[in-house]
């Protein structure tokens, strides 16, 4: 099965790859980046497909299911542009601007018009022309090339911003959003930026919407200030100001606002003692940014080592992370962080009971651990969810690690992936 999965990968990407059986295992060689195959999941390869509903009982627009013993048509999924991880589901944006999702579907988070279980990737219905997308706890939003956004999934806290608290199993248009340029999804809230104006909707019990209240909103409300980037965390939000500072608001029980206190705040306030910052990543309860001198700073919940400063401690104001000065990209989840380094490597740090660090141990670590599978080919795209992470290599190979209890990383695989596994497509 391992060899078949590798051969299938070569067929899907359309590359001239050879399968090489050597002393070190199985590898691919050819005109694309060489990939070692560390842990290919021994599970059936389920071709992506649409799911018929009562309103659309016609044939799917994808090829019929294919026996894995037969040849699979070349590039049935096309190339992959980005990946987004929710609490229990994963979505990818294809090169044709369509969105495909898999994993849990109890709140309609797969966007296929039903909450019934689905095996394998499915195309989000009625959604095309997508430039980018984000995933929250159990909801997702896509930014359209033509302007505007569409959201779907859980909506009990108003996180879809459509004026209701009704879950949506297909994408809907949020109300009151014009000229949206960026969108970010937290656990149960969503924020969007138009120009330098930020608006948020959804859960607000900790003030994470930034409107000065702690009342949930089913529609987008304005946040005071001018911002050029906004990122939603578990129950807090951070934004980079037009002048280069970082402001934060919402929950602060783990120091995630970086203001030197552990007191929630319902309006934006500055992160302390750091000067000008470039906001890099926001996790469930911690954040990272780059200072003007190129150093990486982190604050918030480092209780399991997620800040990468070598300690397991909460930081209520930014601290320097010496080992991550050369980061080219960084993503954060619930208690862990992963970063891509300029030396063609990916390292993760923090919580690891579900394999979030990808180092094969399942043991928390406050020191960044290099993922050996990426020593030759660094992912061009890196993404993290609450309890796992994924990387895209050469636009065709998707590798994921961490919590897979709902099949959200790799359908049919083990409940946890301690090392990166090639996702069957």
Short mmCIF file of C-alpha atoms in Angstrom, two decimals:
data_model
loop_
_atom_site.label_atom_id
_atom_site.label_comp_id
_atom_site.label_asym_id
_atom_site.label_seq_id
_atom_site.Cartn_x
_atom_site.Cartn_y
_atom_site.Cartn_z
CA UNK A 1 0.00 0.00 0.00
CA UNK A 2 2.91 2.34 0.79
CA UNK A 3 4.33 1.96 -2.69
CA UNK A 4 0.93 2.44 -4.32
CA UNK A 5 0.35 5.70 -2.43
CA UNK A 6 3.68 7.08 -3.60
CA UNK A 7 3.03 6.12 -7.21
CA UNK A 8 -0.36 7.78 -6.97
CA UNK A 9 1.25 11.00 -5.77
CA UNK A 10 3.47 11.07 -8.81
CA UNK A 11 0.47 10.57 -11.06
CA UNK A 12 -1.53 13.29 -9.38
CA UNK A 13 1.10 15.98 -9.66
CA UNK A 14 1.99 15.15 -13.26
CA UNK A 15 5.71 15.08 -12.42
CA UNK A 16 8.30 12.67 -13.77
CA UNK A 17 9.09 10.92 -10.51
CA UNK A 18 10.62 7.48 -9.95
CA UNK A 19 9.92 5.39 -6.88
CA UNK A 20 13.25 4.33 -5.36
CA UNK A 21 13.46 1.49 -2.84
CA UNK A 22 16.64 1.88 -0.82
CA UNK A 23 18.13 1.04 2.54
CA UNK A 24 16.54 4.15 4.03
CA UNK A 25 13.06 3.35 2.79
CA UNK A 26 11.07 4.67 -0.14
CA UNK A 27 11.81 7.99 -1.84
CA UNK A 28 10.81 9.85 -4.98
CA UNK A 29 13.26 11.24 -7.51
CA UNK A 30 12.67 13.25 -10.60
CA UNK A 31 12.12 16.75 -11.94
CA UNK A 32 10.39 17.94 -8.75
CA UNK A 33 11.86 18.40 -5.28
CA UNK A 34 12.99 15.06 -3.86
CA UNK A 35 10.71 13.81 -1.11
CA UNK A 36 11.44 11.07 1.36
CA UNK A 37 8.28 9.19 2.30
CA UNK A 38 8.45 8.96 6.09
CA UNK A 39 4.99 7.78 7.02
CA UNK A 40 2.50 7.27 4.25
CA UNK A 41 -0.86 6.34 5.75
CA UNK A 42 -1.93 2.82 4.88
CA UNK A 43 -5.51 3.76 3.99
CA UNK A 44 -7.64 3.67 0.84
CA UNK A 45 -7.11 6.58 -1.50
CA UNK A 46 -10.53 8.21 -1.78
CA UNK A 47 -10.87 10.48 -4.80
CA UNK A 48 -12.38 13.89 -4.05
CA UNK A 49 -16.05 14.14 -4.90
CA UNK A 50 -19.17 16.22 -4.47
CA UNK A 51 -21.94 15.02 -2.17
CA UNK A 52 -25.43 14.95 -3.74
CA UNK A 53 -28.24 16.49 -1.71
CA UNK A 54 -31.99 16.51 -2.15
CA UNK A 55 -31.63 19.76 -4.09
CA UNK A 56 -28.85 18.40 -6.28
CA UNK A 57 -29.25 14.72 -6.98
CA UNK A 58 -27.50 14.86 -10.32
CA UNK A 59 -24.13 13.29 -11.08
CA UNK A 60 -21.07 14.85 -9.41
CA UNK A 61 -18.76 16.96 -11.52
CA UNK A 62 -15.76 14.85 -10.49
CA UNK A 63 -14.77 11.44 -11.93
CA UNK A 64 -16.50 8.40 -10.42
CA UNK A 65 -14.81 6.51 -7.60
CA UNK A 66 -11.74 4.73 -8.88
CA UNK A 67 -10.48 1.34 -7.77
CA UNK A 68 -7.06 2.07 -6.27
CA UNK A 69 -5.63 -0.92 -8.14
CA UNK A 70 -6.28 0.91 -11.42
CA UNK A 71 -4.58 3.98 -12.83
CA UNK A 72 -5.92 7.23 -11.38
CA UNK A 73 -6.39 10.10 -13.86
CA UNK A 74 -3.66 12.71 -13.72
CA UNK A 75 -4.12 15.74 -11.45
CA UNK A 76 -7.80 15.20 -10.51
CA UNK A 77 -7.41 17.79 -7.74
CA UNK A 78 -5.10 20.16 -9.58
CA UNK A 79 -2.41 22.02 -7.69
CA UNK A 80 -2.97 23.30 -4.17
CA UNK A 81 -2.60 26.98 -3.35
CA UNK A 82 -3.31 27.03 0.38
CA UNK A 83 -4.56 24.96 3.32
CA UNK A 84 -6.57 25.96 6.41
CA UNK A 85 -7.15 23.86 9.54
CA UNK A 86 -10.18 24.17 11.78
CA UNK A 87 -10.84 22.49 15.11
CA UNK A 88 -11.85 19.18 13.50
CA UNK A 89 -11.75 19.75 9.74
CA UNK A 90 -9.34 20.86 7.00
CA UNK A 91 -9.84 22.75 3.73
CA UNK A 92 -7.63 23.45 0.74
CA UNK A 93 -7.90 26.08 -1.98
CA UNK A 94 -7.11 24.65 -5.39
CA UNK A 95 -5.45 26.41 -8.28
CA UNK A 96 -8.88 26.67 -9.96
CA UNK A 97 -10.08 28.83 -7.01
CA UNK A 98 -12.38 26.11 -5.64
CA UNK A 99 -12.41 24.96 -1.99
CA UNK A 100 -12.36 21.31 -0.86
CA UNK A 101 -12.82 20.17 2.75
CA UNK A 102 -12.79 16.98 4.84
CA UNK A 103 -13.13 15.88 8.47
CA UNK A 104 -16.02 16.39 10.89
CA UNK A 105 -19.26 17.81 9.52
CA UNK A 106 -21.64 17.94 12.50
CA UNK A 107 -22.05 21.72 12.19
CA UNK A 108 -21.95 21.94 8.41
CA UNK A 109 -18.27 22.93 8.45
CA UNK A 110 -17.59 21.09 5.18
CA UNK A 111 -20.01 23.38 3.33
CA UNK A 112 -21.73 20.66 1.30
CA UNK A 113 -25.35 21.35 2.25
CA UNK A 114 -25.64 18.60 4.86
CA UNK A 115 -24.34 17.68 8.31
CA UNK A 116 -24.05 13.99 7.43
CA UNK A 117 -20.63 12.32 7.74
CA UNK A 118 -18.56 12.40 4.56
CA UNK A 119 -15.49 10.34 3.67
CA UNK A 120 -12.73 12.09 1.78
CA UNK A 121 -12.40 15.61 0.34
CA UNK A 122 -15.61 17.28 -0.86
CA UNK A 123 -16.10 20.50 -2.77
CA UNK A 124 -17.76 23.38 -0.93
CA UNK A 125 -21.04 24.06 -2.73
CA UNK A 126 -21.77 27.25 -4.61
CA UNK A 127 -18.32 28.65 -3.99
CA UNK A 128 -15.83 29.66 -6.66
CA UNK A 129 -13.39 32.45 -7.42
CA UNK A 130 -11.77 32.09 -3.99
CA UNK A 131 -8.50 33.93 -3.39
CA UNK A 132 -7.92 32.70 0.18
CA UNK A 133 -9.74 31.18 3.14
CA UNK A 134 -9.52 30.68 6.90
CA UNK A 135 -10.93 28.13 9.33
CA UNK A 136 -12.09 28.67 12.90
CA UNK A 137 -13.20 26.20 15.54
CA UNK A 138 -16.11 24.81 13.51
CA UNK A 139 -16.66 27.46 10.88
CA UNK A 140 -14.82 28.78 7.84
CA UNK A 141 -14.75 31.87 5.62
CA UNK A 142 -13.47 32.45 2.10
CA UNK A 143 -12.35 35.70 0.51
CA UNK A 144 -13.52 36.10 -3.09
CA UNK A 145 -11.49 37.56 -5.93
CA UNK A 146 -14.50 39.57 -7.03
CA UNK A 147 -14.77 41.10 -3.57
CA UNK A 148 -16.69 40.10 -0.49
CA UNK A 149 -16.58 37.01 1.67
CA UNK A 150 -18.59 33.82 2.19
CA UNK A 151 -18.80 31.89 5.46
CA UNK A 152 -20.27 28.54 6.55
CA UNK A 153 -20.45 26.10 9.47
CA UNK A 154 -21.23 26.71 13.14
CA UNK A 155 -23.03 29.97 13.87
CA UNK A 156 -24.40 29.58 17.40
CA UNK A 157 -22.41 32.62 18.56
CA UNK A 158 -22.98 34.66 15.40
CA UNK A 159 -19.50 33.90 14.03
CA UNK A 160 -20.72 33.86 10.42
CA UNK A 161 -21.93 37.46 10.70
CA UNK A 162 -25.09 36.93 8.63
CA UNK A 163 -27.42 38.41 11.24
CA UNK A 164 -28.51 35.04 12.62
CA UNK A 165 -27.31 32.35 15.02
CA UNK A 166 -28.30 29.50 12.72
CA UNK A 167 -25.63 27.07 11.51
CA UNK A 168 -25.11 27.17 7.74
CA UNK A 169 -24.15 24.04 5.80
CA UNK A 170 -23.46 26.07 2.65
CA UNK A 171 -21.69 29.44 2.28
CA UNK A 172 -23.62 32.62 3.11
CA UNK A 173 -22.72 36.29 2.70
CA UNK A 174 -21.91 38.13 5.93
CA UNK A 175 -23.88 41.33 6.40
CA UNK A 176 -22.29 44.76 6.39
CA UNK A 177 -18.93 43.87 4.86
CA UNK A 178 -17.76 45.95 1.91
CA UNK A 179 -14.40 45.86 0.17
CA UNK A 180 -13.04 43.07 2.36
CA UNK A 181 -9.30 42.57 1.92
CA UNK A 182 -8.57 40.13 4.74
CA UNK A 183 -10.52 37.80 7.01
CA UNK A 184 -9.44 35.82 10.09
CA UNK A 185 -11.35 33.22 12.12
CA UNK A 186 -10.96 32.50 15.83
CA UNK A 187 -12.51 29.71 17.87
CA UNK A 188 -15.98 31.27 17.78
CA UNK A 189 -15.51 34.73 16.29
CA UNK A 190 -14.49 36.22 12.95
CA UNK A 191 -12.78 39.49 12.05
CA UNK A 192 -12.45 41.17 8.66
CA UNK A 193 -10.42 44.11 7.40
CA UNK A 194 -11.47 46.59 4.71
CA UNK A 195 -8.71 49.08 4.05
CA UNK A 196 -7.59 50.00 7.57
CA UNK A 197 -11.00 49.37 9.15
CA UNK A 198 -11.57 46.19 11.18
CA UNK A 199 -14.96 44.69 12.02
CA UNK A 200 -15.67 41.54 14.06
CA UNK A 201 -18.65 39.24 14.71
CA UNK A 202 -19.47 36.28 16.95
CA UNK A 203 -18.57 35.31 20.49
CA UNK A 204 -17.70 38.26 22.72
CA UNK A 205 -17.71 36.95 26.28
CA UNK A 206 -14.13 38.14 26.78
CA UNK A 207 -14.39 41.29 24.64
CA UNK A 208 -12.75 39.64 21.63
CA UNK A 209 -14.86 41.68 19.19
CA UNK A 210 -13.28 44.90 20.44
CA UNK A 211 -16.48 46.97 20.51
CA UNK A 212 -16.28 47.82 24.21
CA UNK A 213 -18.85 45.23 25.27
CA UNK A 214 -18.96 41.55 26.20
CA UNK A 215 -22.16 40.85 24.25
CA UNK A 216 -22.14 38.35 21.37
CA UNK A 217 -22.88 39.89 17.96
CA UNK A 218 -24.52 38.16 15.00
CA UNK A 219 -23.32 40.91 12.68
CA UNK A 220 -20.00 42.66 12.20
CA UNK A 221 -19.27 45.58 14.54
CA UNK A 222 -16.52 48.18 14.14
CA UNK A 223 -13.26 48.12 16.08
CA UNK A 224 -11.72 51.50 16.90
CA UNK A 225 -8.38 52.19 15.20
CA UNK A 226 -6.60 51.82 11.87
CA UNK A 227 -4.99 48.45 11.09
CA UNK A 228 -3.16 46.78 8.23
CA UNK A 229 -3.53 43.20 9.50
CA UNK A 230 -5.85 41.45 11.95
CA UNK A 231 -5.56 37.92 13.38
CA UNK A 232 -8.18 36.18 15.56
CA UNK A 233 -7.09 33.77 18.29
CA UNK A 234 -9.05 31.48 20.56
CA UNK A 235 -10.92 34.21 22.45
CA UNK A 236 -8.75 37.23 21.71
CA UNK A 237 -7.73 39.29 18.69
CA UNK A 238 -4.51 41.05 17.69
CA UNK A 239 -3.94 43.60 14.93
CA UNK A 240 -0.97 45.44 13.48
CA UNK A 241 -1.54 49.17 13.38
CA UNK A 242 -0.85 51.36 10.39
CA UNK A 243 2.08 52.87 12.33
CA UNK A 244 3.71 49.48 13.02
CA UNK A 245 2.62 48.72 16.58
CA UNK A 246 0.51 45.75 17.69
CA UNK A 247 -2.78 46.13 19.56
CA UNK A 248 -4.73 43.31 21.20
CA UNK A 249 -8.09 42.81 22.90
CA UNK A 250 -10.23 40.04 24.41
CA UNK A 251 -9.27 37.22 26.78
CA UNK A 252 -6.10 37.74 28.79
CA UNK A 253 -6.10 34.92 31.33
CA UNK A 254 -2.83 33.61 29.84
CA UNK A 255 -1.22 36.97 29.11
CA UNK A 256 -2.22 36.83 25.45
CA UNK A 257 -2.77 40.59 25.21
CA UNK A 258 0.87 41.27 26.07
CA UNK A 259 0.05 44.30 28.21
CA UNK A 260 1.75 43.13 31.40
CA UNK A 261 -1.55 42.08 33.04
CA UNK A 262 -3.91 39.11 33.01
CA UNK A 263 -7.06 41.21 32.77
CA UNK A 264 -9.47 40.91 29.82
CA UNK A 265 -9.96 44.01 27.68
CA UNK A 266 -12.92 44.75 25.38
CA UNK A 267 -11.19 47.53 23.42
CA UNK A 268 -7.80 47.56 21.65
CA UNK A 269 -4.70 48.34 23.68
CA UNK A 270 -0.98 48.21 22.83
CA UNK A 271 1.31 45.26 23.41
CA UNK A 272 3.89 46.53 25.90
CA UNK A 273 7.58 47.21 25.70
CA UNK A 274 8.28 46.08 22.17
CA UNK A 275 8.22 49.19 19.97
CA UNK A 276 7.40 48.68 16.32
CA UNK A 277 6.32 45.13 15.54
CA UNK A 278 5.25 43.08 12.57
CA UNK A 279 2.51 40.66 13.65
CA UNK A 280 3.45 37.14 12.57
CA UNK A 281 1.03 34.63 14.10
CA UNK A 282 -1.71 34.24 16.69
CA UNK A 283 -2.49 30.93 18.39
CA UNK A 284 -5.23 29.93 20.77
CA UNK A 285 -3.74 32.01 23.60
CA UNK A 286 -0.33 33.24 22.45
CA UNK A 287 1.12 35.45 19.73
CA UNK A 288 4.39 36.09 17.91
CA UNK A 289 5.76 39.16 16.16
CA UNK A 290 8.99 40.42 14.62
CA UNK A 291 10.78 43.44 16.02
CA UNK A 292 12.54 46.10 13.95
CA UNK A 293 15.94 44.47 14.62
CA UNK A 294 14.76 41.18 13.08
CA UNK A 295 14.31 39.30 16.34
CA UNK A 296 11.19 37.23 17.00
CA UNK A 297 9.15 38.02 20.10
CA UNK A 298 6.42 36.00 21.76
CA UNK A 299 3.91 36.47 24.56
CA UNK A 300 0.94 34.74 26.16
CA UNK A 301 0.48 31.07 26.98
CA UNK A 302 3.90 29.47 27.08
CA UNK A 303 2.87 27.00 29.77
CA UNK A 304 3.67 24.06 27.51
CA UNK A 305 6.57 25.73 25.74
CA UNK A 306 4.73 27.27 22.78
CA UNK A 307 6.78 30.49 22.80
CA UNK A 308 10.02 28.67 22.05
CA UNK A 309 12.04 30.63 24.63
CA UNK A 310 13.14 27.45 26.41
CA UNK A 311 10.69 27.85 29.29
CA UNK A 312 7.26 26.55 30.17
CA UNK A 313 5.79 29.77 31.52
CA UNK A 314 3.11 32.36 30.82
CA UNK A 315 4.55 35.65 29.51
CA UNK A 316 2.39 38.73 30.00
CA UNK A 317 4.68 40.86 27.84
CA UNK A 318 6.90 40.02 24.84
CA UNK A 319 10.10 38.01 25.30
CA UNK A 320 12.80 37.40 22.71
CA UNK A 321 13.07 33.96 21.10
CA UNK A 322 16.76 33.62 20.27
CA UNK A 323 16.54 30.46 18.16
CA UNK A 324 13.97 31.78 15.70
CA UNK A 325 15.67 34.85 14.31
CA UNK A 326 15.71 33.46 10.76
CA UNK A 327 12.03 32.56 10.54
CA UNK A 328 10.56 32.95 7.07
CA UNK A 329 7.05 31.98 8.21
CA UNK A 330 5.41 30.97 11.48
CA UNK A 331 2.01 29.50 12.44
CA UNK A 332 0.50 28.88 15.87
CA UNK A 333 -2.11 26.53 17.33
CA UNK A 334 -3.36 25.66 20.81
CA UNK A 335 -0.21 25.54 22.92
CA UNK A 336 2.26 24.96 20.07
CA UNK A 337 4.05 26.88 17.31
CA UNK A 338 5.69 25.84 14.04
CA UNK A 339 8.10 27.92 11.99
CA UNK A 340 9.90 27.59 8.67
CA UNK A 341 13.57 28.52 8.77
CA UNK A 342 15.78 29.97 6.08
CA UNK A 343 17.94 26.84 6.28
CA UNK A 344 15.22 24.75 4.57
CA UNK A 345 13.83 23.28 7.78
CA UNK A 346 10.64 23.35 9.80
CA UNK A 347 10.71 23.35 13.60
CA UNK A 348 7.84 23.10 16.09
CA UNK A 349 7.69 23.73 19.83
CA UNK A 350 5.24 23.33 22.70
CA UNK A 351 2.35 20.90 23.27
CA UNK A 352 2.83 17.50 21.66
CA UNK A 353 0.50 14.88 23.15
CA UNK A 354 -1.24 14.54 19.77
CA UNK A 355 1.87 14.86 17.64
CA UNK A 356 1.65 18.64 17.14
CA UNK A 357 5.45 18.96 16.94
CA UNK A 358 5.84 16.27 14.28
CA UNK A 359 8.97 14.91 15.92
CA UNK A 360 7.63 11.41 16.58
CA UNK A 361 7.80 11.60 20.38
CA UNK A 362 4.41 12.84 21.60
CA UNK A 363 6.23 14.69 24.40
CA UNK A 364 5.94 18.45 25.07
CA UNK A 365 9.13 20.40 24.43
CA UNK A 366 9.96 24.10 25.12
CA UNK A 367 12.85 23.98 22.63
CA UNK A 368 12.03 24.01 18.88
CA UNK A 369 12.25 20.51 17.39
CA UNK A 370 13.23 20.14 13.76
CA UNK A 371 10.97 17.96 11.61
CA UNK A 372 13.40 15.72 9.78
CA UNK A 373 10.98 14.90 6.96
CA UNK A 374 11.33 18.48 5.70
CA UNK A 375 15.13 18.61 5.74
CA UNK A 376 15.32 18.43 1.94
CA UNK A 377 12.11 20.10 0.79
CA UNK A 378 10.65 22.93 2.83
CA UNK A 379 6.87 23.49 2.50
CA UNK A 380 6.01 26.57 0.48
CA UNK A 381 2.81 26.87 2.53
CA UNK A 382 2.57 26.19 6.27
CA UNK A 383 -0.67 26.23 8.30
CA UNK A 384 -1.74 25.30 11.83
CA UNK A 385 -5.03 24.48 13.48
CA UNK A 386 -5.78 24.09 17.18
CA UNK A 387 -4.19 20.64 17.42
CA UNK A 388 -2.29 19.97 14.22
CA UNK A 389 -0.44 21.44 11.26
CA UNK A 390 0.05 20.92 7.52
CA UNK A 391 2.51 21.92 4.82
CA UNK A 392 2.26 21.96 1.03
CA UNK A 393 5.32 20.96 -1.01
CA UNK A 394 5.63 21.63 -4.74
CA UNK A 395 1.94 22.66 -4.86
CA UNK A 396 0.82 19.02 -4.98
CA UNK A 397 1.97 17.12 -1.88
CA UNK A 398 0.10 17.84 1.35
CA UNK A 399 1.77 16.63 4.54
CA UNK A 400 0.00 16.86 7.93
CA UNK A 401 0.69 15.93 11.54
CA UNK A 402 -1.12 16.08 14.88
CA UNK A 403 -4.69 15.30 15.95
CA UNK A 404 -6.56 13.17 13.41
CA UNK A 405 -9.39 11.81 15.57
CA UNK A 406 -12.05 13.05 13.12
CA UNK A 407 -10.00 12.25 10.03
CA UNK A 408 -9.40 15.99 9.67
CA UNK A 409 -5.78 15.61 8.59
CA UNK A 410 -5.84 12.37 6.67
CA UNK A 411 -9.08 10.40 6.19
CA UNK A 412 -8.79 6.83 7.40
CA UNK A 413 -5.49 7.38 9.18
CA UNK A 414 -4.47 6.91 12.80
CA UNK A 415 -6.09 9.02 15.53
CA UNK A 416 -2.87 10.98 15.92
CA UNK A 417 -0.01 11.49 13.50
CA UNK A 418 3.25 11.84 15.46
CA UNK A 419 5.18 12.57 12.27
CA UNK A 420 4.16 14.27 9.00
CA UNK A 421 2.11 11.94 6.82
CA UNK A 422 1.37 12.34 3.14
CA UNK A 423 -2.36 13.00 2.80
CA UNK A 424 -3.97 10.61 0.28
CA UNK A 425 -5.62 12.50 -2.59
#
